[in-house]
Amino acid sequence: YEILGFEHPLADPDVWMRPAKKSYGSACYDYILLYTDDVLVISENAESVLREGIGRYFELKEKSIGPPTLYLGGHVRKLQLDNGAEAWVFSSSQYVQATVKNVKSYLATQDKWKMPTRAQTPMTTSYRPELDITPELDPSIGSYYMSLIGILRWIVELGRVDICLEVSVMSSHMAMPREGHLAQLFSIFSYLERFHNAELVYDPSDPVIDESQFQKQDWTSSEFGHVIGKKVLPPNMPQPRGLGFTISAKVDADHAGDTVTRRSRTGFLVYCNSALVYWFSKKQTSIESSSFGSEFTAMKQCCEYIRGLVYKLRMMGIPCRNPAYIFADNQSVLANTTIPDSTLKKKSQSIAYHMVREGVARDEWRTCYVNTHDNEADLLTKPLPSGEKRKGFVRRLLHWIFRSEDGVD
């Protein structure tokens, strides 16, 4: 790729880039993205890069050259939104249907197991896997359990954010899966069979953010007075080109949700402009004695991811001039992150406290309150019952998913 003028950014081993210009003269970069034997070119002259560049050194499948339609098991297409913008759309429907078919074929050979019919939610809402005392699975069935977890994890990677929490919860029981755990996996596949037709729309439109909600404070007299507005830029970053993104996030935590260990769970969603690009659901590694502590830990984890994302974008030549906008639903955490004179003495929480506050002082990110009923990250921290709240959250993240129930063909 170096022969073609592409350089390898340090931030990602699967990306190559070179300076370019748009047809109307605006400076930008061309990119080549590699994943094993899949090649994705982002350029106004993408086909030329493939045929006259890469094709000179590697044999390419003629039928595969063109706008992407299938990538990593998901279907890709372009869609014109109501606001006139063009967006890429990613669907895992075909992959989901194929895996459900395989699971049903397996169950046809089993007398003991069956798939629930017409599941409304991925898991039974009241089910607590850590309290399950059903018999342990024998080694062969236990191996099948782990293979199902691997399939479900990939489905989550392909955009099914609505099962991210449930797959994360059931993944923590792979060391000693029980019959009740396996039954819940079949429930997840039943849910996927019913609601397989979902698409993730990468909306490039600028988000509507009310800047007045993110009040800037004077940090001069605080412990971070010496870093006010000073963003840490990579010393070897390339020259930024293009328009860049507005990064925003929604974060939540479920305090002491695990009834055995009383560990809390972090969940957050990250957007570039109006496109959902990352979703996260994971048990926290420490036990917090208050919801304040678990929410602050979740905020810290979200900020750490955003800092890494901004670094990667900058190393790929994408401008990141504006701060990230983070929405959370715990008023105490937000007060402690935005008010310079607030104090905190508990050591386990003070690390998260100072890390988040320093980022606010540097204007890396800004935080504000969002009502819990408007916080889609709630979907990633606790199982929600079937109802308008859960369906409303999922509809905001995935398009077309409940259209059969909504009376749309």
Coordinates of C-alpha atoms in Angstrom, one line a residue:
Y1 CA 0.0 0.0 0.0
E2 CA 2.9 2.3 0.5
I3 CA 3.6 2.0 -3.2
L4 CA 0.2 3.5 -3.8
G5 CA 0.9 6.4 -1.5
F6 CA -1.0 5.0 1.5
E7 CA 0.5 5.3 4.9
H8 CA -0.3 3.3 8.0
P9 CA -1.7 5.3 11.0
L10 CA -0.4 4.2 14.4
A11 CA -3.9 4.1 15.8
D12 CA -5.3 1.2 13.8
P13 CA -3.4 -1.7 12.2
D14 CA -6.2 -2.4 9.7
V15 CA -6.4 1.1 8.2
W16 CA -4.3 2.8 5.5
M17 CA -4.7 6.4 4.4
R18 CA -3.3 9.0 1.9
P19 CA -4.1 12.7 1.3
A20 CA -6.6 13.5 -1.4
K21 CA -9.0 16.1 -2.7
K22 CA -12.7 16.1 -3.4
S23 CA -13.9 16.9 -6.9
Y24 CA -14.9 20.4 -5.7
G25 CA -11.4 21.0 -4.2
S26 CA -11.9 20.3 -0.5
A27 CA -9.0 18.5 1.2
C28 CA -9.7 15.0 2.6
Y29 CA -8.1 11.5 2.9
D30 CA -8.6 8.3 1.0
Y31 CA -8.8 5.2 3.2
I32 CA -8.4 1.5 2.8
L33 CA -9.8 -0.7 5.5
L34 CA -8.8 -4.3 5.7
Y35 CA -10.4 -7.2 7.6
T36 CA -8.7 -10.6 6.7
D37 CA -9.7 -10.9 3.0
D38 CA -12.3 -8.1 2.9
V39 CA -11.2 -4.7 1.5
L40 CA -13.2 -1.5 1.9
V41 CA -12.1 1.6 0.1
I42 CA -13.4 5.1 1.1
S43 CA -12.7 7.5 -1.8
E44 CA -14.3 9.4 -4.6
N45 CA -12.3 7.1 -6.9
A46 CA -12.7 3.9 -4.9
E47 CA -13.1 1.6 -7.9
S48 CA -9.9 3.1 -9.5
V49 CA -8.0 2.4 -6.2
L50 CA -9.2 -1.2 -6.3
R51 CA -8.7 -2.0 -10.0
E52 CA -5.6 0.1 -10.8
G53 CA -4.0 0.1 -7.4
I54 CA -4.6 -3.0 -5.3
G55 CA -5.7 -5.0 -8.4
R56 CA -2.1 -4.7 -9.8
Y57 CA -0.7 -6.7 -6.9
F58 CA -3.6 -8.9 -5.7
E59 CA -6.2 -10.9 -7.5
L60 CA -9.6 -9.5 -6.8
K61 CA -13.0 -11.2 -7.4
E62 CA -14.6 -9.3 -10.2
K63 CA -18.1 -9.7 -8.8
S64 CA -17.1 -8.2 -5.5
I65 CA -15.8 -4.9 -6.9
G66 CA -18.4 -2.2 -6.4
P67 CA -20.4 -0.4 -3.7
P68 CA -20.6 -2.6 -0.7
T69 CA -23.6 -4.8 -0.3
L70 CA -22.3 -7.4 2.1
Y71 CA -19.7 -6.8 4.8
L72 CA -18.7 -9.0 7.7
G73 CA -21.9 -11.0 7.5
G74 CA -24.2 -8.0 7.4
H75 CA -26.0 -6.3 4.4
V76 CA -25.1 -2.8 3.5
R77 CA -27.1 -0.3 1.5
K78 CA -27.6 3.4 1.0
L79 CA -30.8 5.2 2.2
Q80 CA -32.0 8.8 1.7
L81 CA -33.4 10.1 4.9
D82 CA -36.3 12.4 5.3
N83 CA -34.0 15.4 5.8
G84 CA -32.4 14.7 2.4
A85 CA -29.1 13.3 3.8
E86 CA -27.7 10.0 2.4
A87 CA -26.9 7.4 5.0
W88 CA -25.4 4.0 5.0
V89 CA -27.6 1.3 6.5
F90 CA -26.4 -2.0 8.1
S91 CA -28.6 -5.0 8.6
S92 CA -27.9 -8.4 10.2
S93 CA -31.2 -9.8 9.3
Q94 CA -29.9 -12.5 6.9
Y95 CA -27.2 -13.6 9.3
V96 CA -29.7 -13.7 12.2
Q97 CA -32.2 -15.8 10.2
A98 CA -29.5 -18.3 9.2
T99 CA -28.4 -18.7 12.8
V100 CA -31.9 -19.2 14.0
K101 CA -32.5 -21.8 11.4
N102 CA -29.4 -23.7 12.6
V103 CA -30.5 -23.5 16.2
K104 CA -34.0 -24.9 15.3
S105 CA -32.3 -27.7 13.4
Y106 CA -30.3 -28.6 16.5
L107 CA -33.4 -28.5 18.7
A108 CA -35.2 -30.8 16.3
T109 CA -32.7 -33.5 17.3
Q110 CA -33.3 -32.9 21.0
D111 CA -36.2 -34.1 23.1
K112 CA -35.4 -32.0 26.2
W113 CA -35.1 -28.6 24.7
K114 CA -37.4 -26.4 22.7
M115 CA -37.5 -22.8 21.6
P116 CA -40.1 -20.5 23.1
T117 CA -42.6 -19.0 20.8
R118 CA -43.1 -15.3 20.1
A119 CA -40.7 -14.0 22.7
Q120 CA -41.5 -10.3 23.5
T121 CA -38.1 -9.7 25.2
P122 CA -34.7 -11.4 24.8
M123 CA -34.8 -12.9 28.3
T124 CA -37.5 -13.5 30.8
T125 CA -37.5 -10.1 32.7
S126 CA -37.6 -11.6 36.2
Y127 CA -34.9 -14.2 35.5
R128 CA -31.7 -13.9 37.5
P129 CA -29.0 -16.1 36.0
E130 CA -26.7 -15.8 39.1
L131 CA -29.5 -17.4 41.2
D132 CA -30.1 -20.3 38.8
I133 CA -29.7 -23.7 40.5
T134 CA -30.8 -25.9 37.7
P135 CA -28.5 -28.9 36.9
E136 CA -25.2 -28.1 35.2
L137 CA -24.9 -28.9 31.5
D138 CA -22.9 -31.9 30.5
P139 CA -19.6 -31.1 28.6
S140 CA -21.1 -31.6 25.1
I141 CA -24.1 -29.3 25.7
G142 CA -21.8 -26.9 27.6
S143 CA -19.7 -26.6 24.5
Y144 CA -22.8 -25.9 22.4
Y145 CA -23.7 -23.2 25.0
M146 CA -20.3 -21.5 24.4
S147 CA -20.7 -21.7 20.6
L148 CA -24.2 -20.0 20.9
I149 CA -22.6 -17.2 23.0
G150 CA -20.0 -16.7 20.3
I151 CA -22.7 -16.4 17.6
L152 CA -24.8 -14.0 19.8
R153 CA -21.7 -11.8 20.4
W154 CA -21.2 -11.5 16.7
I155 CA -24.8 -10.6 16.2
V156 CA -24.3 -7.8 18.8
E157 CA -21.2 -6.6 16.9
L158 CA -23.4 -6.5 13.7
G159 CA -25.6 -3.9 15.3
R160 CA -28.2 -5.7 17.5
V161 CA -27.7 -3.4 20.4
D162 CA -31.1 -4.5 21.8
I163 CA -29.6 -7.8 23.0
C164 CA -26.2 -6.4 24.1
L165 CA -27.1 -6.6 27.8
E166 CA -28.6 -10.1 27.7
V167 CA -25.6 -11.5 25.8
S168 CA -23.2 -9.9 28.2
V169 CA -25.1 -11.3 31.2
M170 CA -25.2 -14.8 29.9
S171 CA -21.6 -14.7 28.8
S172 CA -20.5 -14.4 32.4
H173 CA -21.8 -18.0 33.0
M174 CA -19.8 -19.8 30.3
A175 CA -17.5 -21.4 32.9
M176 CA -20.4 -23.3 34.5
P177 CA -23.5 -23.1 32.3
R178 CA -26.7 -24.6 33.6
E179 CA -29.9 -25.8 32.0
G180 CA -31.7 -22.6 32.9
H181 CA -29.0 -20.5 31.2
L182 CA -29.3 -22.5 28.0
A183 CA -33.1 -22.0 28.1
Q184 CA -32.6 -18.3 28.2
L185 CA -30.3 -18.4 25.2
F186 CA -33.0 -20.1 23.2
S187 CA -35.3 -17.3 24.4
I188 CA -32.9 -14.8 22.9
F189 CA -33.0 -16.7 19.6
S190 CA -36.8 -16.7 19.7
Y191 CA -36.8 -13.0 20.1
L192 CA -34.4 -12.6 17.2
E193 CA -36.5 -14.8 15.0
R194 CA -39.5 -12.7 15.7
F195 CA -37.7 -9.3 15.3
H196 CA -34.9 -10.1 12.9
N197 CA -35.8 -7.3 10.5
A198 CA -33.8 -4.5 12.1
E199 CA -31.4 -2.0 10.6
L200 CA -28.7 0.3 12.0
V201 CA -28.8 3.6 10.2
Y202 CA -25.5 5.6 10.2
D203 CA -27.1 9.0 10.1
P204 CA -24.5 11.7 9.1
S205 CA -26.7 14.6 10.1
D206 CA -25.5 17.1 12.7
P207 CA -27.2 16.3 16.1
V208 CA -29.4 18.8 17.7
I209 CA -27.6 19.7 21.0
D210 CA -28.7 22.5 23.2
E211 CA -25.4 24.1 24.2
S212 CA -27.2 26.0 27.0
Q213 CA -27.6 22.8 28.9
F214 CA -23.8 22.4 29.1
Q215 CA -22.9 25.3 31.4
K216 CA -19.2 26.1 31.3
Q217 CA -17.7 27.0 34.7
D218 CA -14.6 28.9 35.7
W219 CA -12.0 26.4 36.7
T220 CA -9.2 28.9 37.5
S221 CA -9.2 28.4 41.3
S222 CA -9.6 24.6 41.1
E223 CA -6.9 21.9 41.1
F224 CA -7.2 21.9 37.3
G225 CA -6.7 25.7 36.8
H226 CA -3.4 25.0 34.9
V227 CA -5.1 22.9 32.2
I228 CA -8.2 24.9 31.4
G229 CA -9.0 24.4 27.7
K230 CA -5.7 22.6 27.0
K231 CA -6.5 19.5 25.0
V232 CA -3.8 16.9 24.8
L233 CA -3.0 16.4 21.1
P234 CA -1.0 13.4 19.7
P235 CA 2.4 14.8 18.7
N236 CA 2.6 12.7 15.6
M237 CA -1.0 13.2 14.4
P238 CA -1.5 14.0 10.6
Q239 CA -2.9 17.3 9.4
P240 CA -6.7 17.3 9.9
R241 CA -8.8 17.3 6.8
G242 CA -12.6 17.4 6.3
L243 CA -15.5 18.4 8.5
G244 CA -15.1 16.1 11.4
F245 CA -17.8 14.9 13.8
T246 CA -19.8 15.9 16.8
I247 CA -19.4 13.2 19.4
S248 CA -22.1 12.6 22.0
A249 CA -22.8 9.8 24.5
K250 CA -25.5 8.6 26.9
V251 CA -24.4 6.7 30.0
D252 CA -26.1 4.8 32.8
A253 CA -25.4 2.4 35.6
D254 CA -27.4 -0.3 37.4
H255 CA -26.3 -0.1 41.1
A256 CA -25.6 -3.5 42.7
G257 CA -27.6 -5.3 40.0
D258 CA -25.9 -8.7 40.5
T259 CA -27.7 -10.2 43.5
V260 CA -24.8 -12.5 44.4
T261 CA -21.7 -10.2 44.1
R262 CA -23.6 -6.9 44.3
R263 CA -21.5 -5.6 41.4
S264 CA -23.0 -2.8 39.3
R265 CA -23.3 -2.7 35.6
T266 CA -22.1 0.1 33.2
G267 CA -23.9 0.8 29.9
F268 CA -23.3 3.6 27.4
L269 CA -23.9 4.6 23.8
V270 CA -21.6 6.7 21.7
Y271 CA -22.6 8.7 18.6
C272 CA -20.7 10.4 15.8
N273 CA -23.0 13.1 14.6
S274 CA -26.4 11.2 14.7
A275 CA -24.9 7.8 14.0
L276 CA -24.7 5.2 16.8
V277 CA -21.1 3.8 16.5
Y278 CA -20.5 2.0 19.8
W279 CA -22.5 0.3 22.5
F280 CA -21.2 -1.1 25.8
S281 CA -22.6 -3.2 28.6
K282 CA -20.4 -4.8 31.3
K283 CA -20.2 -5.5 35.0
Q284 CA -18.0 -3.2 36.9
T285 CA -14.9 -4.7 38.5
S286 CA -15.4 -3.1 41.9
I287 CA -18.3 -3.1 44.3
E288 CA -19.8 0.3 45.0
S289 CA -21.7 1.1 48.2
S290 CA -23.9 3.7 46.6
S291 CA -25.6 4.5 43.2
F292 CA -23.4 7.6 43.2
G293 CA -20.3 5.5 43.1
S294 CA -21.6 3.2 40.4
E295 CA -22.8 6.1 38.2
F296 CA -19.4 7.8 38.6
T297 CA -17.5 4.7 37.6
A298 CA -19.8 4.4 34.5
M299 CA -19.1 8.0 33.6
K300 CA -15.4 7.4 33.9
Q301 CA -15.5 4.3 31.7
C302 CA -17.5 6.2 29.1
C303 CA -15.0 9.1 29.2
E304 CA -12.1 6.7 28.8
Y305 CA -13.7 5.2 25.6
I306 CA -14.3 8.7 24.2
R307 CA -10.7 9.7 24.8
G308 CA -9.5 6.7 22.9
L309 CA -12.0 7.3 20.1
V310 CA -10.9 10.9 19.7
Y311 CA -7.3 9.8 19.6
K312 CA -8.0 7.3 16.9
L313 CA -10.0 9.8 14.8
R314 CA -7.2 12.4 15.1
M315 CA -4.6 9.8 14.1
M316 CA -6.7 9.1 11.0
G317 CA -6.7 12.8 10.1
I318 CA -10.3 13.5 11.1
P319 CA -10.8 16.9 13.0
C320 CA -12.1 16.7 16.5
R321 CA -12.3 20.4 17.5
N322 CA -15.5 20.3 19.6
P323 CA -15.8 18.6 23.0
A324 CA -17.9 15.4 23.4
Y325 CA -21.3 15.9 24.9
I326 CA -22.2 13.3 27.6
F327 CA -25.7 12.8 28.9
A328 CA -26.4 11.1 32.3
D329 CA -29.3 10.8 34.6
N330 CA -27.6 11.1 38.1
Q331 CA -27.8 14.7 39.3
S332 CA -25.1 14.2 42.0
V333 CA -22.5 12.9 39.5
L334 CA -23.2 15.8 37.1
A335 CA -22.9 18.3 39.9
N336 CA -19.5 16.9 41.0
T337 CA -18.2 16.8 37.4
T338 CA -19.2 20.4 36.5
I339 CA -18.9 22.4 39.7
P340 CA -15.2 23.3 40.3
D341 CA -15.6 23.8 44.1
S342 CA -17.1 20.3 44.7
T343 CA -15.0 17.9 46.8
L344 CA -14.8 14.1 47.2
K345 CA -12.6 12.2 49.7
K346 CA -13.4 8.6 49.1
K347 CA -10.4 7.2 47.3
S348 CA -12.1 4.5 45.2
Q349 CA -14.4 7.1 43.7
S350 CA -11.9 10.0 43.7
I351 CA -10.0 8.4 40.8
A352 CA -13.0 8.5 38.6
Y353 CA -13.9 11.9 40.1
H354 CA -10.6 13.6 39.1
M355 CA -10.4 11.9 35.7
V356 CA -13.8 13.1 34.6
R357 CA -13.3 16.6 36.1
E358 CA -10.0 17.1 34.4
G359 CA -11.6 16.2 31.0
V360 CA -14.3 18.8 31.7
A361 CA -11.7 21.4 32.6
R362 CA -9.7 20.7 29.4
D363 CA -13.0 20.9 27.5
E364 CA -12.5 17.3 26.2
W365 CA -16.1 16.7 27.1
R366 CA -19.1 18.4 28.8
T367 CA -21.8 16.7 30.8
C368 CA -25.4 17.4 31.5
Y369 CA -28.6 15.8 32.8
V370 CA -31.0 13.7 30.8
N371 CA -34.2 12.2 32.2
T372 CA -34.0 8.5 32.8
H373 CA -37.0 8.0 30.5
D374 CA -35.0 9.6 27.7
N375 CA -31.8 7.7 28.4
E376 CA -31.5 4.8 25.9
A377 CA -28.4 3.6 27.8
D378 CA -30.9 2.2 30.4
L379 CA -31.4 -0.6 27.9
L380 CA -27.8 -1.7 28.5
T381 CA -27.9 -1.9 32.3
K382 CA -31.0 -3.8 33.3
P383 CA -33.6 -6.1 31.6
L384 CA -36.6 -3.9 30.8
P385 CA -40.1 -5.5 30.6
S386 CA -41.9 -5.5 27.3
G387 CA -43.7 -2.2 27.0
E388 CA -43.5 1.2 25.5
K389 CA -40.4 2.3 27.4
R390 CA -38.3 -0.6 26.0
K391 CA -39.8 -0.5 22.6
G392 CA -39.3 3.3 22.5
F393 CA -35.6 2.9 23.3
V394 CA -35.1 0.2 20.7
R395 CA -37.0 2.1 18.0
R396 CA -34.6 5.1 18.5
L397 CA -31.6 2.8 18.0
L398 CA -32.8 0.3 15.3
H399 CA -35.1 1.1 12.4
W400 CA -38.1 -1.1 11.3
I401 CA -37.7 -3.6 14.2
F402 CA -41.3 -3.6 15.5
R403 CA -43.0 -2.7 12.2
S404 CA -44.9 -6.0 12.2
E405 CA -46.5 -5.1 15.5
D406 CA -47.1 -1.5 14.4
G407 CA -49.2 -2.8 11.4
V408 CA -46.5 -2.0 8.8
D409 CA -45.8 -4.6 6.1

